[in-house]
Amino acid sequence: MWANYIVQPEEDGRMGVVGAGPHGGLAGVKGVGRATRRTPRMSDNQEGKIKLAFFVAIVGVTLTVLGVGTEFWVELATPKTWSNNQTCQTAHYGLWKGCTRTLWVDDINPERESCGPADLPGESNCTYFKFFTNGDNAVIFMKTTHKNLNIAAAILAMIALSMMVMGAICITMSLSKGVPFFLKPASFCFILSGLLVLLSILVFHQSVLALLSSDHSIPLHHELSWSVACVGFAGAILIMGGILFLILSLPYSPWEKCLPQRNSSTT
């Protein structure tokens, strides 16, 4: 005759199986398998905070794409009276492309000594750099670029973009699975991408200084433009977003842990 089995919970949370013998006695047959631990799922409050931090990171990604894809990283301008006619020349370039513009002197602010700004109406001639194809340096106003620095700045920016994509994938998986496991990898990706973006700006600025020092026959006024501002803000926002993800990945909030100590010290 088959024994009757009863499933009883044990103290440690595992399930034990107890069998009733044919003579009325209980013959204990405990389950040998350990119960599988469930991965802790995030609460609705924590999920909302993660979505808010993800929105902050997306703003940083958008600004990075805008800055990297445009050619207004630096503006180079000759003096207004250099050519002694009604026009002057200015140039602006980024990581991939450079443009030279011919502007009318009458359109320039009379208080401005150099030609520009580059967004004034005028004839423009834009070409892509040949750093990545033929390996040739570009010549702007008889000054030669240093392709190694320009290539390094572009590579740093592309690595930063790839890290942003990896961080976004980690956050998407964390939200879809409902587990905070992927928050720490996402935090690492976004913080590293922000640092790489800022490092790309520093390397690009060094390339501009190397360009200006290559020839001194034409005096030039240079200034970093709005694309660098976008990338700089993006780097700071990405680092802040990564720090937020790191805080949200902790089992407790740092300021919540200090709260009981503050209350006890006041009492």
mmCIF file of N, CA and C in Angstrom, residues 90-209:
data_model
loop_
_atom_site.group_PDB
_atom_site.id
_atom_site.type_symbol
_atom_site.label_atom_id
_atom_site.label_comp_id
_atom_site.label_asym_id
_atom_site.label_seq_id
_atom_site.Cartn_x
_atom_site.Cartn_y
_atom_site.Cartn_z
ATOM 1 N N THR A 90 36.981 82.935 -42.432
ATOM 2 C CA THR A 90 36.961 82.227 -41.154
ATOM 3 C C THR A 90 36.796 80.742 -41.439
ATOM 4 N N ALA A 91 37.119 79.941 -40.461
ATOM 5 C CA ALA A 91 37.020 78.487 -40.621
ATOM 6 C C ALA A 91 36.530 77.876 -39.322
ATOM 7 N N HIS A 92 35.868 76.766 -39.461
ATOM 8 C CA HIS A 92 35.431 75.993 -38.289
ATOM 9 C C HIS A 92 35.477 74.521 -38.654
ATOM 10 N N TYR A 93 35.829 73.694 -37.690
ATOM 11 C CA TYR A 93 35.910 72.259 -37.955
ATOM 12 C C TYR A 93 35.660 71.485 -36.674
ATOM 13 N N GLY A 94 35.437 70.179 -36.852
ATOM 14 C CA GLY A 94 35.187 69.274 -35.742
ATOM 15 C C GLY A 94 36.049 68.038 -35.857
ATOM 16 N N LEU A 95 35.466 66.911 -35.528
ATOM 17 C CA LEU A 95 36.229 65.662 -35.569
ATOM 18 C C LEU A 95 36.312 65.070 -36.962
ATOM 19 N N TRP A 96 35.347 65.371 -37.805
ATOM 20 C CA TRP A 96 35.258 64.685 -39.091
ATOM 21 C C TRP A 96 35.351 65.615 -40.292
ATOM 22 N N LYS A 97 34.960 66.875 -40.121
ATOM 23 C CA LYS A 97 34.815 67.758 -41.280
ATOM 24 C C LYS A 97 35.234 69.168 -40.908
ATOM 25 N N GLY A 98 35.762 69.890 -41.915
ATOM 26 C CA GLY A 98 36.143 71.274 -41.743
ATOM 27 C C GLY A 98 35.531 72.144 -42.815
ATOM 28 N N CYS A 99 35.239 73.391 -42.462
ATOM 29 C CA CYS A 99 34.609 74.321 -43.395
ATOM 30 C C CYS A 99 35.329 75.656 -43.347
ATOM 31 N N THR A 100 35.488 76.271 -44.501
ATOM 32 C CA THR A 100 35.992 77.636 -44.606
ATOM 33 C C THR A 100 34.874 78.514 -45.155
ATOM 34 N N ARG A 101 34.739 79.715 -44.599
ATOM 35 C CA ARG A 101 33.658 80.610 -44.979
ATOM 36 C C ARG A 101 34.235 81.986 -45.319
ATOM 37 N N THR A 102 33.667 82.592 -46.337
ATOM 38 C CA THR A 102 34.004 83.953 -46.737
ATOM 39 C C THR A 102 32.854 84.862 -46.353
ATOM 40 N N LEU A 103 33.121 85.821 -45.477
ATOM 41 C CA LEU A 103 32.088 86.691 -44.936
ATOM 42 C C LEU A 103 32.305 88.131 -45.408
ATOM 43 N N TRP A 104 31.221 88.873 -45.413
ATOM 44 C CA TRP A 104 31.282 90.293 -45.732
ATOM 45 C C TRP A 104 31.650 91.080 -44.465
ATOM 46 N N VAL A 105 32.590 91.991 -44.629
ATOM 47 C CA VAL A 105 33.058 92.773 -43.487
ATOM 48 C C VAL A 105 31.940 93.654 -42.939
ATOM 49 N N ASP A 106 31.049 94.101 -43.803
ATOM 50 C CA ASP A 106 29.961 94.970 -43.350
ATOM 51 C C ASP A 106 28.989 94.246 -42.425
ATOM 52 N N ASP A 107 28.924 92.895 -42.522
ATOM 53 C CA ASP A 107 28.012 92.128 -41.668
ATOM 54 C C ASP A 107 28.592 91.853 -40.284
ATOM 55 N N ILE A 108 29.865 92.122 -40.095
ATOM 56 C CA ILE A 108 30.534 91.808 -38.836
ATOM 57 C C ILE A 108 30.360 92.973 -37.869
ATOM 58 N N ASN A 109 30.289 92.652 -36.609
ATOM 59 C CA ASN A 109 30.173 93.669 -35.567
ATOM 60 C C ASN A 109 31.375 94.623 -35.634
ATOM 61 N N PRO A 110 31.133 95.924 -35.700
ATOM 62 C CA PRO A 110 32.279 96.862 -35.811
ATOM 63 C C PRO A 110 33.255 96.766 -34.640
ATOM 64 N N GLU A 111 32.786 96.352 -33.478
ATOM 65 C CA GLU A 111 33.677 96.238 -32.321
ATOM 66 C C GLU A 111 34.520 94.967 -32.351
ATOM 67 N N ARG A 112 34.216 94.084 -33.255
ATOM 68 C CA ARG A 112 34.958 92.815 -33.355
ATOM 69 C C ARG A 112 36.164 93.023 -34.264
ATOM 70 N N GLU A 113 37.342 92.614 -33.797
ATOM 71 C CA GLU A 113 38.571 92.784 -34.573
ATOM 72 C C GLU A 113 38.798 91.653 -35.564
ATOM 73 N N SER A 114 38.330 90.455 -35.254
ATOM 74 C CA SER A 114 38.551 89.310 -36.127
ATOM 75 C C SER A 114 37.312 89.036 -36.960
ATOM 76 N N CYS A 115 37.483 88.232 -37.980
ATOM 77 C CA CYS A 115 36.380 87.847 -38.841
ATOM 78 C C CYS A 115 35.486 86.846 -38.114
ATOM 79 N N GLY A 116 34.191 86.947 -38.372
ATOM 80 C CA GLY A 116 33.282 86.006 -37.727
ATOM 81 C C GLY A 116 32.124 86.710 -37.051
ATOM 82 N N PRO A 117 31.290 85.982 -36.389
ATOM 83 C CA PRO A 117 31.318 84.533 -36.166
ATOM 84 C C PRO A 117 30.957 83.732 -37.416
ATOM 85 N N ALA A 118 31.155 82.424 -37.318
ATOM 86 C CA ALA A 118 31.013 81.577 -38.498
ATOM 87 C C ALA A 118 29.575 81.381 -38.924
ATOM 88 N N ASP A 119 28.622 81.725 -38.086
ATOM 89 C CA ASP A 119 27.231 81.521 -38.463
ATOM 90 C C ASP A 119 26.657 82.676 -39.275
ATOM 91 N N LEU A 120 27.478 83.683 -39.613
ATOM 92 C CA LEU A 120 27.010 84.761 -40.476
ATOM 93 C C LEU A 120 26.851 84.258 -41.906
ATOM 94 N N PRO A 121 25.977 84.881 -42.682
ATOM 95 C CA PRO A 121 25.805 84.432 -44.081
ATOM 96 C C PRO A 121 27.046 84.698 -44.916
ATOM 97 N N GLY A 122 27.358 83.744 -45.768
ATOM 98 C CA GLY A 122 28.525 83.861 -46.632
ATOM 99 C C GLY A 122 28.756 82.586 -47.398
ATOM 100 N N GLU A 123 29.749 82.575 -48.240
ATOM 101 C CA GLU A 123 30.086 81.396 -49.033
ATOM 102 C C GLU A 123 30.858 80.401 -48.174
ATOM 103 N N SER A 124 30.445 79.146 -48.266
ATOM 104 C CA SER A 124 31.046 78.106 -47.428
ATOM 105 C C SER A 124 31.554 76.964 -48.306
ATOM 106 N N ASN A 125 32.670 76.398 -47.891
ATOM 107 C CA ASN A 125 33.259 75.252 -48.579
ATOM 108 C C ASN A 125 33.670 74.235 -47.520
ATOM 109 N N CYS A 126 32.989 73.101 -47.498
ATOM 110 C CA CYS A 126 33.209 72.077 -46.465
ATOM 111 C C CYS A 126 33.773 70.815 -47.108
ATOM 112 N N THR A 127 34.738 70.213 -46.459
ATOM 113 C CA THR A 127 35.334 68.950 -46.899
ATOM 114 C C THR A 127 35.579 68.069 -45.684
ATOM 115 N N TYR A 128 35.470 66.758 -45.908
ATOM 116 C CA TYR A 128 35.777 65.798 -44.848
ATOM 117 C C TYR A 128 37.285 65.596 -44.755
ATOM 118 N N PHE A 129 37.755 65.408 -43.551
ATOM 119 C CA PHE A 129 39.178 65.166 -43.349
ATOM 120 C C PHE A 129 39.569 63.793 -43.903
ATOM 121 N N LYS A 130 40.804 63.723 -44.352
ATOM 122 C CA LYS A 130 41.312 62.478 -44.916
ATOM 123 C C LYS A 130 42.213 61.729 -43.930
ATOM 124 N N PHE A 131 42.010 62.009 -42.635
ATOM 125 C CA PHE A 131 42.807 61.300 -41.629
ATOM 126 C C PHE A 131 42.543 59.804 -41.682
ATOM 127 N N PHE A 132 41.285 59.442 -41.878
ATOM 128 C CA PHE A 132 40.873 58.054 -41.752
ATOM 129 C C PHE A 132 40.901 57.298 -43.084
ATOM 130 N N THR A 133 41.181 57.986 -44.179
ATOM 131 C CA THR A 133 41.220 57.332 -45.495
ATOM 132 C C THR A 133 42.646 57.293 -46.044
ATOM 133 N N ASN A 134 43.132 58.440 -46.478
ATOM 134 C CA ASN A 134 44.487 58.492 -47.042
ATOM 135 C C ASN A 134 45.562 58.742 -45.992
ATOM 136 N N GLY A 135 45.149 59.183 -44.806
ATOM 137 C CA GLY A 135 46.123 59.511 -43.780
ATOM 138 C C GLY A 135 46.800 60.842 -43.979
ATOM 139 N N ASP A 136 46.187 61.716 -44.792
ATOM 140 C CA ASP A 136 46.785 63.022 -45.070
ATOM 141 C C ASP A 136 46.334 64.040 -44.038
ATOM 142 N N ASN A 137 47.235 64.955 -43.721
ATOM 143 C CA ASN A 137 46.884 66.066 -42.853
ATOM 144 C C ASN A 137 46.123 67.126 -43.640
ATOM 145 N N ALA A 138 45.330 67.896 -42.935
ATOM 146 C CA ALA A 138 44.599 68.994 -43.561
ATOM 147 C C ALA A 138 45.364 70.296 -43.369
ATOM 148 N N VAL A 139 45.196 71.201 -44.324
ATOM 149 C CA VAL A 139 45.853 72.505 -44.276
ATOM 150 C C VAL A 139 44.760 73.562 -44.179
ATOM 151 N N ILE A 140 44.809 74.349 -43.097
ATOM 152 C CA ILE A 140 43.820 75.405 -42.860
ATOM 153 C C ILE A 140 44.592 76.696 -42.630
ATOM 154 N N PHE A 141 44.413 77.671 -43.553
ATOM 155 C CA PHE A 141 45.110 78.964 -43.454
ATOM 156 C C PHE A 141 46.618 78.754 -43.338
ATOM 157 N N MET A 142 47.143 77.884 -44.190
ATOM 158 C CA MET A 142 48.581 77.581 -44.258
ATOM 159 C C MET A 142 49.101 76.927 -42.980
ATOM 160 N N LYS A 143 48.225 76.438 -42.175
ATOM 161 C CA LYS A 143 48.600 75.714 -40.960
ATOM 162 C C LYS A 143 48.191 74.248 -41.126
ATOM 163 N N THR A 144 49.040 73.353 -40.643
ATOM 164 C CA THR A 144 48.845 71.920 -40.855
ATOM 165 C C THR A 144 48.380 71.254 -39.568
ATOM 166 N N THR A 145 47.402 70.424 -39.710
ATOM 167 C CA THR A 145 46.891 69.689 -38.549
ATOM 168 C C THR A 145 47.830 68.550 -38.180
ATOM 169 N N HIS A 146 47.702 68.074 -36.956
ATOM 170 C CA HIS A 146 48.428 66.903 -36.491
ATOM 171 C C HIS A 146 47.407 65.755 -36.409
ATOM 172 N N LYS A 147 47.468 64.882 -37.384
ATOM 173 C CA LYS A 147 46.416 63.879 -37.535
ATOM 174 C C LYS A 147 46.355 62.907 -36.366
ATOM 175 N N ASN A 148 47.488 62.663 -35.711
ATOM 176 C CA ASN A 148 47.468 61.704 -34.602
ATOM 177 C C ASN A 148 46.572 62.193 -33.466
ATOM 178 N N LEU A 149 46.649 63.470 -33.164
ATOM 179 C CA LEU A 149 45.799 64.021 -32.107
ATOM 180 C C LEU A 149 44.340 64.047 -32.528
ATOM 181 N N ASN A 150 44.089 64.397 -33.791
ATOM 182 C CA ASN A 150 42.709 64.425 -34.265
ATOM 183 C C ASN A 150 42.093 63.032 -34.275
ATOM 184 N N ILE A 151 42.866 62.057 -34.695
ATOM 185 C CA ILE A 151 42.364 60.679 -34.707
ATOM 186 C C ILE A 151 42.121 60.186 -33.284
ATOM 187 N N ALA A 152 43.034 60.526 -32.365
ATOM 188 C CA ALA A 152 42.852 60.100 -30.976
ATOM 189 C C ALA A 152 41.582 60.689 -30.375
ATOM 190 N N ALA A 153 41.302 61.969 -30.655
ATOM 191 C CA ALA A 153 40.085 62.587 -30.140
ATOM 192 C C ALA A 153 38.844 61.909 -30.702
ATOM 193 N N ALA A 154 38.866 61.578 -31.994
ATOM 194 C CA ALA A 154 37.719 60.917 -32.608
ATOM 195 C C ALA A 154 37.523 59.504 -32.055
ATOM 196 N N ILE A 155 38.620 58.785 -31.833
ATOM 197 C CA ILE A 155 38.508 57.425 -31.302
ATOM 198 C C ILE A 155 37.947 57.451 -29.883
ATOM 199 N N LEU A 156 38.405 58.391 -29.074
ATOM 200 C CA LEU A 156 37.873 58.506 -27.709
ATOM 201 C C LEU A 156 36.375 58.798 -27.723
ATOM 202 N N ALA A 157 35.947 59.652 -28.650
ATOM 203 C CA ALA A 157 34.517 59.958 -28.736
ATOM 204 C C ALA A 157 33.715 58.737 -29.161
ATOM 205 N N MET A 158 34.237 57.944 -30.090
ATOM 206 C CA MET A 158 33.501 56.758 -30.546
ATOM 207 C C MET A 158 33.456 55.683 -29.458
ATOM 208 N N ILE A 159 34.542 55.526 -28.709
ATOM 209 C CA ILE A 159 34.524 54.567 -27.600
ATOM 210 C C ILE A 159 33.513 55.007 -26.546
ATOM 211 N N ALA A 160 33.443 56.319 -26.307
ATOM 212 C CA ALA A 160 32.461 56.835 -25.346
ATOM 213 C C ALA A 160 31.041 56.533 -25.816
ATOM 214 N N LEU A 161 30.769 56.697 -27.102
ATOM 215 C CA LEU A 161 29.430 56.396 -27.618
ATOM 216 C C LEU A 161 29.098 54.911 -27.478
ATOM 217 N N SER A 162 30.083 54.052 -27.722
ATOM 218 C CA SER A 162 29.841 52.615 -27.567
ATOM 219 C C SER A 162 29.565 52.253 -26.109
ATOM 220 N N MET A 163 30.254 52.912 -25.172
ATOM 221 C CA MET A 163 29.980 52.670 -23.759
ATOM 222 C C MET A 163 28.586 53.150 -23.370
ATOM 223 N N MET A 164 28.139 54.242 -23.971
ATOM 224 C CA MET A 164 26.771 54.701 -23.712
ATOM 225 C C MET A 164 25.745 53.691 -24.189
ATOM 226 N N VAL A 165 25.993 53.095 -25.346
ATOM 227 C CA VAL A 165 25.067 52.079 -25.867
ATOM 228 C C VAL A 165 25.023 50.875 -24.926
ATOM 229 N N MET A 166 26.179 50.445 -24.441
ATOM 230 C CA MET A 166 26.206 49.319 -23.508
ATOM 231 C C MET A 166 25.478 49.655 -22.212
ATOM 232 N N GLY A 167 25.662 50.882 -21.710
ATOM 233 C CA GLY A 167 24.950 51.290 -20.503
ATOM 234 C C GLY A 167 23.450 51.335 -20.708
ATOM 235 N N ALA A 168 23.015 51.824 -21.873
ATOM 236 C CA ALA A 168 21.579 51.865 -22.165
ATOM 237 C C ALA A 168 20.998 50.457 -22.253
ATOM 238 N N ILE A 169 21.759 49.521 -22.813
ATOM 239 C CA ILE A 169 21.291 48.131 -22.885
ATOM 240 C C ILE A 169 21.138 47.543 -21.481
ATOM 241 N N CYS A 170 22.089 47.831 -20.604
ATOM 242 C CA CYS A 170 22.003 47.321 -19.232
ATOM 243 C C CYS A 170 20.771 47.875 -18.511
ATOM 244 N N ILE A 171 20.490 49.158 -18.681
ATOM 245 C CA ILE A 171 19.318 49.742 -18.024
ATOM 246 C C ILE A 171 18.037 49.172 -18.605
ATOM 247 N N THR A 172 17.996 48.972 -19.911
ATOM 248 C CA THR A 172 16.807 48.389 -20.536
ATOM 249 C C THR A 172 16.550 46.984 -20.023
ATOM 250 N N MET A 173 17.609 46.186 -19.886
ATOM 251 C CA MET A 173 17.452 44.834 -19.357
ATOM 252 C C MET A 173 17.025 44.863 -17.896
ATOM 253 N N SER A 174 17.564 45.810 -17.126
ATOM 254 C CA SER A 174 17.186 45.908 -15.715
ATOM 255 C C SER A 174 15.712 46.262 -15.564
ATOM 256 N N LEU A 175 15.219 47.171 -16.392
ATOM 257 C CA LEU A 175 13.810 47.554 -16.304
ATOM 258 C C LEU A 175 12.888 46.456 -16.832
ATOM 259 N N SER A 176 13.310 45.767 -17.876
ATOM 260 C CA SER A 176 12.459 44.715 -18.437
ATOM 261 C C SER A 176 12.391 43.491 -17.529
ATOM 262 N N LYS A 177 13.511 43.144 -16.894
ATOM 263 C CA LYS A 177 13.532 41.997 -15.984
ATOM 264 C C LYS A 177 13.052 42.360 -14.586
ATOM 265 N N GLY A 178 13.055 43.640 -14.258
ATOM 266 C CA GLY A 178 12.630 44.064 -12.930
ATOM 267 C C GLY A 178 13.627 43.760 -11.840
ATOM 268 N N VAL A 179 14.919 43.656 -12.177
ATOM 269 C CA VAL A 179 15.963 43.347 -11.192
ATOM 270 C C VAL A 179 17.027 44.439 -11.253
ATOM 271 N N PRO A 180 17.614 44.802 -10.108
ATOM 272 C CA PRO A 180 18.644 45.849 -10.097
ATOM 273 C C PRO A 180 20.052 45.340 -10.373
ATOM 274 N N PHE A 181 20.187 44.122 -10.883
ATOM 275 C CA PHE A 181 21.506 43.527 -11.055
ATOM 276 C C PHE A 181 22.344 44.302 -12.076
ATOM 277 N N PHE A 182 21.695 44.838 -13.124
ATOM 278 C CA PHE A 182 22.435 45.479 -14.201
ATOM 279 C C PHE A 182 22.718 46.948 -13.942
ATOM 280 N N LEU A 183 22.388 47.465 -12.759
ATOM 281 C CA LEU A 183 22.608 48.878 -12.489
ATOM 282 C C LEU A 183 24.086 49.215 -12.319
ATOM 283 N N LYS A 184 24.830 48.324 -11.663
ATOM 284 C CA LYS A 184 26.264 48.598 -11.476
ATOM 285 C C LYS A 184 27.035 48.567 -12.801
ATOM 286 N N PRO A 185 26.813 47.583 -13.700
ATOM 287 C CA PRO A 185 27.471 47.688 -15.012
ATOM 288 C C PRO A 185 27.074 48.938 -15.778
ATOM 289 N N ALA A 186 25.804 49.330 -15.693
ATOM 290 C CA ALA A 186 25.377 50.560 -16.372
ATOM 291 C C ALA A 186 26.059 51.776 -15.778
ATOM 292 N N SER A 187 26.208 51.790 -14.449
ATOM 293 C CA SER A 187 26.894 52.901 -13.801
ATOM 294 C C SER A 187 28.335 53.008 -14.286
ATOM 295 N N PHE A 188 29.017 51.887 -14.379
ATOM 296 C CA PHE A 188 30.400 51.883 -14.877
ATOM 297 C C PHE A 188 30.469 52.410 -16.306
ATOM 298 N N CYS A 189 29.534 51.981 -17.160
ATOM 299 C CA CYS A 189 29.551 52.394 -18.567
ATOM 300 C C CYS A 189 29.325 53.891 -18.715
ATOM 301 N N PHE A 190 28.372 54.446 -17.984
ATOM 302 C CA PHE A 190 28.063 55.864 -18.137
ATOM 303 C C PHE A 190 29.149 56.745 -17.527
ATOM 304 N N ILE A 191 29.699 56.358 -16.386
ATOM 305 C CA ILE A 191 30.776 57.162 -15.800
ATOM 306 C C ILE A 191 32.004 57.139 -16.702
ATOM 307 N N LEU A 192 32.346 55.970 -17.233
ATOM 308 C CA LEU A 192 33.505 55.875 -18.121
ATOM 309 C C LEU A 192 33.277 56.653 -19.412
ATOM 310 N N SER A 193 32.064 56.599 -19.948
ATOM 311 C CA SER A 193 31.785 57.351 -21.174
ATOM 312 C C SER A 193 31.891 58.851 -20.935
ATOM 313 N N GLY A 194 31.426 59.328 -19.782
ATOM 314 C CA GLY A 194 31.565 60.750 -19.477
ATOM 315 C C GLY A 194 33.018 61.177 -19.366
ATOM 316 N N LEU A 195 33.843 60.354 -18.731
ATOM 317 C CA LEU A 195 35.270 60.673 -18.625
ATOM 318 C C LEU A 195 35.946 60.654 -19.995
ATOM 319 N N LEU A 196 35.571 59.709 -20.846
ATOM 320 C CA LEU A 196 36.158 59.646 -22.186
ATOM 321 C C LEU A 196 35.752 60.847 -23.025
ATOM 322 N N VAL A 197 34.527 61.305 -22.864
ATOM 323 C CA VAL A 197 34.077 62.490 -23.597
ATOM 324 C C VAL A 197 34.883 63.714 -23.193
ATOM 325 N N LEU A 198 35.075 63.904 -21.895
ATOM 326 C CA LEU A 198 35.879 65.037 -21.429
ATOM 327 C C LEU A 198 37.333 64.910 -21.872
ATOM 328 N N LEU A 199 37.856 63.694 -21.869
ATOM 329 C CA LEU A 199 39.227 63.486 -22.341
ATOM 330 C C LEU A 199 39.339 63.773 -23.837
ATOM 331 N N SER A 200 38.292 63.469 -24.594
ATOM 332 C CA SER A 200 38.297 63.777 -26.026
ATOM 333 C C SER A 200 38.390 65.282 -26.264
ATOM 334 N N ILE A 201 37.719 66.070 -25.425
ATOM 335 C CA ILE A 201 37.810 67.528 -25.566
ATOM 336 C C ILE A 201 39.231 68.011 -25.297
ATOM 337 N N LEU A 202 39.869 67.461 -24.276
ATOM 338 C CA LEU A 202 41.242 67.869 -23.957
ATOM 339 C C LEU A 202 42.201 67.531 -25.089
ATOM 340 N N VAL A 203 42.055 66.336 -25.663
ATOM 341 C CA VAL A 203 42.935 65.940 -26.768
ATOM 342 C C VAL A 203 42.686 66.820 -27.993
ATOM 343 N N PHE A 204 41.418 67.127 -28.257
ATOM 344 C CA PHE A 204 41.105 67.988 -29.401
ATOM 345 C C PHE A 204 41.688 69.387 -29.203
ATOM 346 N N HIS A 205 41.622 69.902 -27.989
ATOM 347 C CA HIS A 205 42.196 71.227 -27.736
ATOM 348 C C HIS A 205 43.699 71.219 -27.963
ATOM 349 N N GLN A 206 44.357 70.136 -27.602
ATOM 350 C CA GLN A 206 45.789 70.029 -27.875
ATOM 351 C C GLN A 206 46.067 70.000 -29.375
ATOM 352 N N SER A 207 45.177 69.375 -30.139
ATOM 353 C CA SER A 207 45.348 69.353 -31.594
ATOM 354 C C SER A 207 45.182 70.752 -32.181
ATOM 355 N N VAL A 208 44.285 71.547 -31.610
ATOM 356 C CA VAL A 208 44.119 72.930 -32.082
ATOM 357 C C VAL A 208 45.377 73.746 -31.793
ATOM 358 N N LEU A 209 45.936 73.598 -30.604
ATOM 359 C CA LEU A 209 47.169 74.319 -30.273
ATOM 360 C C LEU A 209 48.321 73.877 -31.163
#
